Amino acid sequence: MHRLHRIAPEISAYRTLTTWQRPLFVAIGSLLLLSVLVWPFLVALVLCGLATVLYVIVFVYRLVIFWQVVDRPPVVTVSDDEAEAIPDSDLPVYTVLVPAYREPEVIANTLAAVQSLRYPHDRLDVIVLLEEDDIDTMAAARAARPASYVRVVQVPVAPPQTKPKACNYGLTYARGELVTIYDAEDRPEPLQLRRAVAAFRALDSSVGCLQAQLSYHNAEQNILTRWFAAEYVAWFRGLLPALVAQDAPVPLGGTSMHIKRDVLEHAGGWDPHNVTEDADLGMRLRRLGHRTLVLGSTTLEEANSDFVNWVKQRSRWYKGYLQTWLVHSRHPLRLWRELGWKGFLAFHLIIGGTPFISLINPVFWTLLLLWIAGKPALVAALFPGPIYYPAMFCLAIGNFLVVYTNVAVVYTNLVVVRQAGHDRLLLAMLLTPCYWVMMSIAAVKAVLQLIIAPWHWEKTTHGLDQPTPPAEELRPVHRHGA
Amino acid sequence: MRHLPDAVGESLAVPVASEGKIIFGLALVVYLAAASALVFGHNIIEGDAYSRVGNAYYVLYSRDPHLAAIGFVWNPLPSLAMLPLLPLKQLWPAIVGAGFVANIVSAVFMAGAVYQLSRALGEMGLRRPLRLVFTGLFALHPLVLYHGANGLSEAPTLLFFIFTVRYLARWLRHGEMPDLVLAGTGLGFGYFARYETLPAGMTALLCVAVVSFLRCQGDRHQRTVSALYDLTICGSPLALSFVIWTMASWIIVGHPFEQFQSVYGNSSQARYFGAPRPVVTADVGILTPLLASWLGQALVRVLLLEPLLPVVLALLLPVVWLRRDAAVLAPASVLGGALLFTVGTTANNTIGPANRYYIWAIPLAVLLAAQVVAWNGSRGGRAADKTEDRRAGSTHPRKATSRDGGARRVLPWATPVSSTAPAPASPTRWSIGAGQRDVPTRVARALVALVVLAALAGSFPSATWLMLNPRLSFEAAGLRKLYDPPGVAQYYATAREAAQDLDSLHLGPGKVLLDTFTGFPVVLSSNNPQQFVITSDRDFPVRLADPVGTEVAYLLVPPDEPLDALNRRYPSLYQTGAGIADFVKEFRAAGDPGVWRLYRVRSTLEQVQRR
């Protein structure tokens, strides 16, 4: 279970900061503090300039990679006929891991969804992973009378109590050649496994992983779910294919990633200490030379509809991204060699940039508000010519382009999006800046948690799309979203 | 280089990419040559163009260089485009002194417009010979030639309009979103060139919404959603440009719509000078009764510029019905919208009936006429196959390699396992080629083409007559000089003289106050631009109010210019010095109507003594 930490501690998030990172951060931190005391304005100006440069790079990068895939994103599509054409005897054994913790209400739904997969039962190996102390869910699972090919495995209680640890444990029981994960409340499209098999067969052997596209079944619930749904569409149908086209590492979603078993073991399984083990695995796969592609098959999940719950989930994602970024930055030269410059750039801008940008956004929003309110000279002085114009570009045009590209991606996929039941996304997308505010709140929380409790996994409550949501409290259990 | 042919039926071996470059290059050479002839051969300089050079010049070389000096009354794009070229004045002073940089910029933009037009014609299915002829009919049209050469803002606007028309037509034909994105981007940029983009954009967006609604398959709600998305994709860049410009104007100058609120803008000019009068008051022969009404004015101009337009429209309607090709809506909505706006504003006398505002009729006529001929001559059914048409290579901005049918980059995932990507909402009633009748015989086809071409070519003499007629055209006065012997006094000679005089005084920065509304030629002709305190300087109001206290030494005043800041602040300044300054000298050059007076500001002591 802790294999990764033992065999390759450099790639494990067991320690957040490695040998040279900690002294470097301490050095930077103290230098900054010292300079702020001596030359406060100059330091502020330099930071402002650096931040502006980063913003410009991120905006332009996003635009460029999106434009490169705008009319034919590299998504692997398998038709229904092709998927069904494979004779049962030709199909490999498929392991489906279903990690769950404290999900007694929804485990039955999950089992039903998994059992509706169209795959021969003798070749399906479903392993439900429950923690030893999770009596309620175990009882509910048993009561749901799962089919014969479903095994319920009890994961021994041991820190860290996280989903990747459970999955690693489950892997030791796995029989299959291909592995995938489905979470509680996931509703995979029934032919997904077959499509994955067909795709793997037709593709190069360097393809080790196929990430299916995630979507939400409760997108219409409120504005938050709509934002979330739009974000997912842009992510799985826009950004991930764009990264694939860049030959960059693909941050996986926490479910519906279809991996070859040997590839997974070669990569060392999941990192139990990383709270976004999926992104981390994606990095490791790419570094070892395995490609990940996007599979044109949808799994429906439940979108977080509650603000507090959403912040918890998002802060975990940001924390995990920061962990992943720190871990994989440990040997920059090696990383460059393994990923190539495009992958290297994508890694820093997407994995490191996403939480970081959310973190510094509030600073600039505050400056903007101050300036609108009273045009204080200090704010004007922080933006001399060479910083002012790029910053204006980012404010006026960069933000617009982000929303615009999201709208374009959703629109390109409107047929699919409609099938999933999302219909009123346009207005929500135009209000995205409010969503960004929420992301920033989550980012601040993430950084704090990173320092205090890096492995702490805040569980997302499920079942909130039901009319009378159960009264779930904060519990450090695992769940995931992408 | 693309190894697949561009236009349907292309047979010549010259690669397509070079054709575009050659057309652009040729057009550029022609326009630059014409510009040189106008400016250096005959001193024909358009005041508006020269003024835009000033705007760009102040940004970099004035006493108070700052980007906002570009001005908010008129659109910034022409001036912004000149900025990178201004440093060349060290090598070639005429670039600023004669305002030639504006001509260079307009030549480049107009050549770009010609290029886009030729591409659009190719995408319509016109074969090379006809394509080149129609391109020539646009590029060499007298009014287009003049505006490519004269430095005014019609050139960039035409570029963006034609760009938008081209990609809108592609979207109407194939329904692919990237084309709509580009069409929207064209509109967005066009707004910074001229405000006419707003009405043109409105009509274009209306077209997009209606077509999208009708084309989408599904119930009413789905159609509305589809139309809304298309509207957002196409319209939001224009909306953004509008917001950015308005906000910038508001924040920097204090008025969101400086074009209307500024004292120098059109509305203000109209207030002071009265509504624009039609140029013609005297007899113009048989046209006189027509010109009495505003509608007559508009029609006469349009017809003289492009006599073919009504013919084309007449031919168009039945053919549109037969072919059901929605692509014809692209030029009609964008250029037609701009034209309608011109007619409308001429009607309520907001603007004068200048030919330049009717220039949109020319590409409109060319594109529509080409469309008629293209349908006429293209092989039936060929264009009906959408996939074929795409592979036949509608020129897409992206590199050919990723879109060539089959010749993909060798990446393991580039080939989908199957090719069933979700199809975009396919056109239904408006399918390309569906319901197409048999094309007429060869002879009839040739005849129609000949008629169209002859009529288009006939626009050249009629337009030339219009432009040279001083009773109908503002530019005729200038263009008449083409017939005058060389040696005529230079335009802006007065300003040049004033500038030389002031330069010889070797004044320090900020010693001469003038309003660049009419005073821009003086600043542009001077070798010491920093000696001037000009309207775009941030301390101009303060210095204007108190020249003595702010150490302004001289005031330069034009006569008869009620909108000039100095005349507004000190109404009696030109005549008597307004009690604050003494007359020094007057600048007056032969052949140039301008007269300037230089006043020296009295020091406080002198003022006390005089009292």
CSV table of C-alpha atoms in Angstrom, one decimal, chain B residues 68-362:
chain,number,residue,atom,x,y,z
B,68,ALA,CA,-4.1,58.3,-24.2
B,69,ALA,CA,-3.0,61.1,-26.4
B,70,ILE,CA,-4.3,58.9,-29.2
B,71,GLY,CA,-7.6,60.6,-28.6
B,72,PHE,CA,-11.0,59.4,-28.0
B,73,VAL,CA,-13.1,61.3,-30.5
B,74,TRP,CA,-12.1,59.1,-33.4
B,75,ASN,CA,-11.3,55.4,-33.4
B,76,PRO,CA,-7.8,54.6,-32.4
B,77,LEU,CA,-6.8,51.9,-34.8
B,78,PRO,CA,-5.4,53.9,-37.7
B,79,SER,CA,-3.2,55.9,-35.3
B,80,LEU,CA,-2.1,52.8,-33.3
B,81,ALA,CA,-1.1,51.2,-36.6
B,82,MET,CA,1.1,54.2,-37.3
B,83,LEU,CA,3.0,54.1,-34.0
B,84,PRO,CA,5.6,51.5,-35.0
B,85,LEU,CA,6.4,53.4,-38.1
B,86,LEU,CA,6.9,56.8,-36.6
B,87,PRO,CA,10.5,56.4,-35.5
B,88,LEU,CA,11.3,56.2,-39.3
B,89,LYS,CA,10.9,59.9,-39.4
B,90,GLN,CA,14.6,60.2,-38.5
B,91,LEU,CA,15.4,58.6,-41.8
B,92,TRP,CA,12.6,60.1,-43.8
B,93,PRO,CA,11.0,63.3,-42.3
B,94,ALA,CA,8.2,63.4,-44.9
B,95,ILE,CA,6.6,60.5,-43.1
B,96,VAL,CA,5.5,62.9,-40.5
B,97,GLY,CA,5.9,66.2,-42.3
B,98,ALA,CA,3.7,65.2,-45.2
B,99,GLY,CA,1.8,62.7,-43.1
B,100,PHE,CA,2.9,59.9,-45.5
B,101,VAL,CA,2.8,57.3,-42.7
B,102,ALA,CA,-1.0,57.5,-42.9
B,103,ASN,CA,-0.9,56.7,-46.6
B,104,ILE,CA,1.5,53.8,-46.0
B,105,VAL,CA,-0.9,52.4,-43.3
B,106,SER,CA,-3.9,52.7,-45.5
B,107,ALA,CA,-2.1,51.1,-48.4
B,108,VAL,CA,-1.2,48.1,-46.3
B,109,PHE,CA,-4.8,47.8,-44.9
B,110,MET,CA,-6.4,48.2,-48.3
B,111,ALA,CA,-4.0,45.6,-49.8
B,112,GLY,CA,-5.1,43.3,-47.0
B,113,ALA,CA,-8.7,44.0,-47.9
B,114,VAL,CA,-8.0,43.1,-51.5
B,115,TYR,CA,-6.3,39.9,-50.4
B,116,GLN,CA,-9.3,38.9,-48.2
B,117,LEU,CA,-11.7,39.6,-51.0
B,118,SER,CA,-9.8,37.4,-53.4
B,119,ARG,CA,-9.8,34.6,-50.9
B,120,ALA,CA,-13.5,35.1,-50.3
B,121,LEU,CA,-14.1,34.9,-54.1
B,122,GLY,CA,-12.1,31.7,-54.2
B,123,GLU,CA,-14.2,30.2,-51.5
B,124,MET,CA,-17.3,31.1,-53.4
B,125,GLY,CA,-16.1,28.8,-56.1
B,126,LEU,CA,-14.9,31.3,-58.6
B,127,ARG,CA,-12.2,30.0,-60.9
B,128,ARG,CA,-8.9,31.8,-61.1
B,129,PRO,CA,-9.4,34.0,-64.2
B,130,LEU,CA,-12.7,35.3,-63.0
B,131,ARG,CA,-11.4,35.6,-59.5
B,132,LEU,CA,-8.6,37.9,-60.6
B,133,VAL,CA,-10.9,40.0,-62.7
B,134,PHE,CA,-13.3,40.5,-59.9
B,135,THR,CA,-10.5,41.3,-57.5
B,136,GLY,CA,-9.3,43.9,-59.9
B,137,LEU,CA,-12.7,45.3,-60.2
B,138,PHE,CA,-12.6,46.0,-56.5
B,139,ALA,CA,-9.0,46.9,-56.1
B,140,LEU,CA,-8.8,49.3,-58.9
B,141,HIS,CA,-12.2,51.0,-58.5
B,142,PRO,CA,-11.5,54.7,-58.4
B,143,LEU,CA,-12.9,55.3,-54.9
B,144,VAL,CA,-11.2,52.2,-53.5
B,145,LEU,CA,-7.9,53.2,-55.1
B,146,TYR,CA,-8.2,56.6,-53.7
B,147,HIS,CA,-8.9,55.4,-50.2
B,148,GLY,CA,-6.1,52.9,-50.3
B,149,ALA,CA,-3.8,55.7,-51.1
B,150,ASN,CA,-5.1,58.6,-49.1
B,151,GLY,CA,-4.6,57.5,-45.5
B,152,LEU,CA,-8.2,57.7,-44.3
B,153,SER,CA,-9.8,55.1,-42.1
B,154,GLU,CA,-11.9,53.4,-44.8
B,155,ALA,CA,-9.1,51.1,-45.6
B,156,PRO,CA,-8.8,49.3,-42.2
B,157,THR,CA,-12.5,49.2,-41.9
B,158,LEU,CA,-12.9,47.6,-45.3
B,159,LEU,CA,-10.3,45.0,-44.3
B,160,PHE,CA,-12.2,44.0,-41.2
B,161,PHE,CA,-15.6,44.1,-42.9
B,162,ILE,CA,-14.4,41.9,-45.8
B,163,PHE,CA,-12.7,39.6,-43.3
B,164,THR,CA,-15.9,39.3,-41.4
B,165,VAL,CA,-17.9,38.7,-44.6
B,166,ARG,CA,-15.6,36.0,-45.7
B,167,TYR,CA,-15.7,34.0,-42.5
B,168,LEU,CA,-19.4,34.7,-42.0
B,169,ALA,CA,-20.0,33.3,-45.5
B,170,ARG,CA,-18.0,30.2,-44.6
B,171,TRP,CA,-20.0,29.7,-41.4
B,172,LEU,CA,-23.2,30.1,-43.4
B,173,ARG,CA,-22.0,27.5,-45.8
B,174,HIS,CA,-20.5,24.9,-43.4
B,175,GLY,CA,-21.7,25.8,-39.9
B,176,GLU,CA,-18.3,25.4,-38.3
B,177,MET,CA,-17.8,27.3,-35.1
B,178,PRO,CA,-14.2,28.5,-35.7
B,179,ASP,CA,-15.4,30.5,-38.7
B,180,LEU,CA,-18.0,32.2,-36.5
B,181,VAL,CA,-15.2,33.0,-34.0
B,182,LEU,CA,-13.2,34.7,-36.7
B,183,ALA,CA,-16.2,36.6,-38.0
B,184,GLY,CA,-16.8,37.9,-34.5
B,185,THR,CA,-13.2,38.8,-34.1
B,186,GLY,CA,-13.3,40.8,-37.4
B,187,LEU,CA,-16.2,42.8,-36.0
B,188,GLY,CA,-14.4,43.3,-32.7
B,189,PHE,CA,-11.4,44.8,-34.4
B,190,GLY,CA,-13.5,46.7,-36.9
B,191,TYR,CA,-15.0,48.7,-34.0
B,192,PHE,CA,-11.6,50.2,-33.3
B,193,ALA,CA,-11.4,51.3,-36.9
B,194,ARG,CA,-14.7,53.0,-37.4
B,195,TYR,CA,-18.0,53.2,-35.6
B,196,GLU,CA,-19.9,52.0,-38.7
B,197,THR,CA,-18.9,48.5,-37.4
B,198,LEU,CA,-21.7,48.8,-34.9
B,199,PRO,CA,-24.6,48.9,-37.3
B,200,ALA,CA,-22.9,46.5,-39.6
B,201,GLY,CA,-22.4,44.2,-36.7
B,202,MET,CA,-26.0,44.5,-35.7
B,203,THR,CA,-27.3,43.4,-39.0
B,204,ALA,CA,-24.7,40.6,-39.2
B,205,LEU,CA,-25.8,39.4,-35.7
B,206,LEU,CA,-29.4,39.5,-36.7
B,207,CYS,CA,-28.5,37.3,-39.7
B,208,VAL,CA,-26.6,34.9,-37.5
B,209,ALA,CA,-29.4,34.6,-35.0
B,210,VAL,CA,-32.1,34.0,-37.6
B,211,VAL,CA,-30.0,31.5,-39.6
B,212,SER,CA,-29.0,29.7,-36.5
B,213,PHE,CA,-32.6,29.5,-35.3
B,214,LEU,CA,-33.8,28.2,-38.6
B,215,ARG,CA,-31.0,25.7,-39.2
B,216,CYS,CA,-31.0,24.0,-35.8
B,217,GLN,CA,-32.9,20.8,-35.6
B,218,GLY,CA,-35.0,20.5,-32.6
B,219,ASP,CA,-37.8,22.1,-30.7
B,220,ARG,CA,-38.3,25.8,-30.2
B,221,HIS,CA,-36.3,25.9,-27.0
B,222,GLN,CA,-33.3,24.2,-28.5
B,223,ARG,CA,-33.3,26.4,-31.4
B,224,THR,CA,-33.3,29.5,-29.2
B,225,VAL,CA,-30.4,28.1,-27.2
B,226,SER,CA,-28.5,27.4,-30.3
B,227,ALA,CA,-29.2,30.9,-31.6
B,228,LEU,CA,-28.1,32.4,-28.3
B,229,TYR,CA,-24.8,30.6,-28.4
B,230,ASP,CA,-24.1,31.7,-31.9
B,231,LEU,CA,-25.0,35.2,-31.0
B,232,THR,CA,-22.6,35.1,-28.0
B,233,ILE,CA,-19.8,33.6,-30.1
B,234,CYS,CA,-20.2,36.1,-32.9
B,235,GLY,CA,-21.3,39.2,-30.9
B,236,SER,CA,-19.2,39.2,-27.8
B,237,PRO,CA,-15.9,40.4,-29.3
B,238,LEU,CA,-17.8,43.4,-30.7
B,239,ALA,CA,-19.5,43.9,-27.3
B,240,LEU,CA,-16.1,43.7,-25.6
B,241,SER,CA,-14.6,46.2,-27.9
B,242,PHE,CA,-17.5,48.5,-27.3
B,243,VAL,CA,-17.1,48.2,-23.5
B,244,ILE,CA,-13.4,48.6,-23.5
B,245,TRP,CA,-13.5,51.7,-25.7
B,246,THR,CA,-16.3,53.3,-23.8
B,247,MET,CA,-14.8,52.5,-20.4
B,248,ALA,CA,-11.4,53.8,-21.5
B,249,SER,CA,-13.0,57.0,-22.8
B,250,TRP,CA,-15.0,57.5,-19.7
B,251,ILE,CA,-12.1,56.9,-17.3
B,252,ILE,CA,-9.5,58.9,-19.2
B,253,VAL,CA,-11.5,61.7,-20.7
B,254,GLY,CA,-14.6,61.7,-18.6
B,255,HIS,CA,-17.1,61.1,-21.3
B,256,PRO,CA,-18.1,57.6,-22.3
B,257,PHE,CA,-19.0,58.6,-25.8
B,258,GLU,CA,-16.5,61.2,-26.8
B,259,GLN,CA,-17.6,61.0,-30.4
B,260,PHE,CA,-20.8,62.6,-29.5
B,261,GLN,CA,-20.0,64.5,-26.3
B,262,SER,CA,-16.7,66.0,-27.2
B,263,VAL,CA,-16.6,69.6,-28.4
B,264,TYR,CA,-14.6,68.4,-31.4
B,265,GLY,CA,-16.9,65.6,-32.4
B,266,ASN,CA,-19.4,65.4,-35.2
B,267,SER,CA,-22.3,66.4,-33.1
B,268,SER,CA,-20.6,69.5,-31.9
B,269,GLN,CA,-19.5,70.4,-35.3
B,270,ALA,CA,-23.0,70.0,-36.5
B,271,ARG,CA,-24.2,72.3,-33.8
B,272,TYR,CA,-21.8,75.0,-34.6
B,273,PHE,CA,-21.9,74.8,-38.3
B,274,GLY,CA,-25.4,73.8,-38.8
B,275,ALA,CA,-26.5,70.5,-40.3
B,276,PRO,CA,-24.2,69.4,-43.1
B,277,ARG,CA,-25.3,71.0,-46.3
B,278,PRO,CA,-25.3,69.0,-49.5
B,279,VAL,CA,-22.4,70.0,-51.5
B,280,VAL,CA,-24.5,70.8,-54.5
B,281,THR,CA,-26.6,73.8,-54.6
B,282,ALA,CA,-26.1,74.7,-58.2
B,283,ASP,CA,-27.1,73.0,-61.4
B,284,VAL,CA,-25.8,69.6,-62.0
B,285,GLY,CA,-27.6,68.9,-65.2
B,286,ILE,CA,-30.2,66.2,-65.3
B,287,LEU,CA,-29.3,65.0,-61.8
B,288,THR,CA,-30.4,68.2,-60.1
B,289,PRO,CA,-34.0,67.3,-59.3
B,290,LEU,CA,-32.9,64.0,-57.9
B,291,LEU,CA,-30.4,65.6,-55.6
B,292,ALA,CA,-33.0,67.7,-53.9
B,293,SER,CA,-34.0,64.9,-51.5
B,294,TRP,CA,-31.7,63.0,-49.2
B,295,LEU,CA,-32.8,59.7,-50.7
B,296,GLY,CA,-31.9,61.0,-54.1
B,297,GLN,CA,-28.5,62.0,-52.8
B,298,ALA,CA,-27.9,58.6,-51.5
B,299,LEU,CA,-29.2,56.8,-54.6
B,300,VAL,CA,-27.3,58.9,-57.0
B,301,ARG,CA,-24.1,58.3,-55.2
B,302,VAL,CA,-24.6,54.6,-54.9
B,303,LEU,CA,-25.5,54.3,-58.5
B,304,LEU,CA,-22.6,56.4,-59.7
B,305,LEU,CA,-20.2,54.4,-57.7
B,306,GLU,CA,-21.7,51.0,-58.6
B,307,PRO,CA,-24.3,51.1,-61.3
B,308,LEU,CA,-24.5,47.4,-61.2
B,309,LEU,CA,-26.0,47.1,-57.7
B,310,PRO,CA,-29.6,47.2,-58.6
B,311,VAL,CA,-29.0,44.8,-61.5
B,312,VAL,CA,-27.2,42.4,-59.2
B,313,LEU,CA,-29.9,42.6,-56.7
B,314,ALA,CA,-32.5,41.8,-59.3
B,315,LEU,CA,-30.5,38.9,-60.6
B,316,LEU,CA,-29.8,37.7,-57.1
B,317,LEU,CA,-33.2,37.1,-55.8
B,318,PRO,CA,-34.3,34.3,-58.2
B,319,VAL,CA,-30.9,32.7,-58.0
B,320,VAL,CA,-30.9,32.7,-54.2
B,321,TRP,CA,-34.3,31.0,-54.3
B,322,LEU,CA,-32.9,28.4,-56.7
B,323,ARG,CA,-29.7,27.8,-55.0
B,324,ARG,CA,-30.7,28.3,-51.4
B,325,ASP,CA,-27.2,29.2,-50.4
B,326,ALA,CA,-27.3,31.3,-47.3
B,327,ALA,CA,-23.8,32.5,-47.9
B,328,VAL,CA,-25.0,35.4,-49.8
B,329,LEU,CA,-26.4,36.8,-46.6
B,330,ALA,CA,-22.8,37.5,-45.4
B,331,PRO,CA,-22.0,40.5,-47.6
B,332,ALA,CA,-25.6,41.6,-47.6
B,333,SER,CA,-25.8,41.8,-43.9
B,334,VAL,CA,-22.4,43.2,-43.0
B,335,LEU,CA,-21.8,45.6,-45.9
B,336,GLY,CA,-25.5,46.2,-46.5
B,337,GLY,CA,-25.9,47.1,-42.9
B,338,ALA,CA,-23.2,49.7,-43.1
B,339,LEU,CA,-24.7,51.1,-46.3
B,340,LEU,CA,-28.1,51.3,-44.7
B,341,PHE,CA,-26.6,53.2,-41.8
B,342,THR,CA,-25.0,55.7,-44.2
B,343,VAL,CA,-28.2,56.2,-46.0
B,344,GLY,CA,-30.1,56.7,-42.8
B,345,THR,CA,-27.6,59.2,-41.3
B,346,THR,CA,-27.6,61.1,-44.5
B,347,ALA,CA,-31.3,61.2,-44.4
B,348,ASN,CA,-31.4,62.9,-41.0
B,349,ASN,CA,-28.5,65.1,-41.9
B,350,THR,CA,-26.2,63.8,-39.2
B,351,ILE,CA,-23.4,63.5,-41.7
B,352,GLY,CA,-22.6,65.1,-44.9
B,353,PRO,CA,-23.1,63.2,-48.2
B,354,ALA,CA,-19.5,62.3,-48.7
B,355,ASN,CA,-18.6,59.6,-51.1
B,356,ARG,CA,-16.4,57.9,-48.6
B,357,TYR,CA,-19.4,56.8,-46.6
B,358,TYR,CA,-20.7,54.9,-49.5
B,359,ILE,CA,-17.7,52.9,-50.2
B,360,TRP,CA,-19.3,49.8,-48.7
B,361,ALA,CA,-21.4,49.6,-51.9
B,362,ILE,CA,-18.3,48.6,-53.9
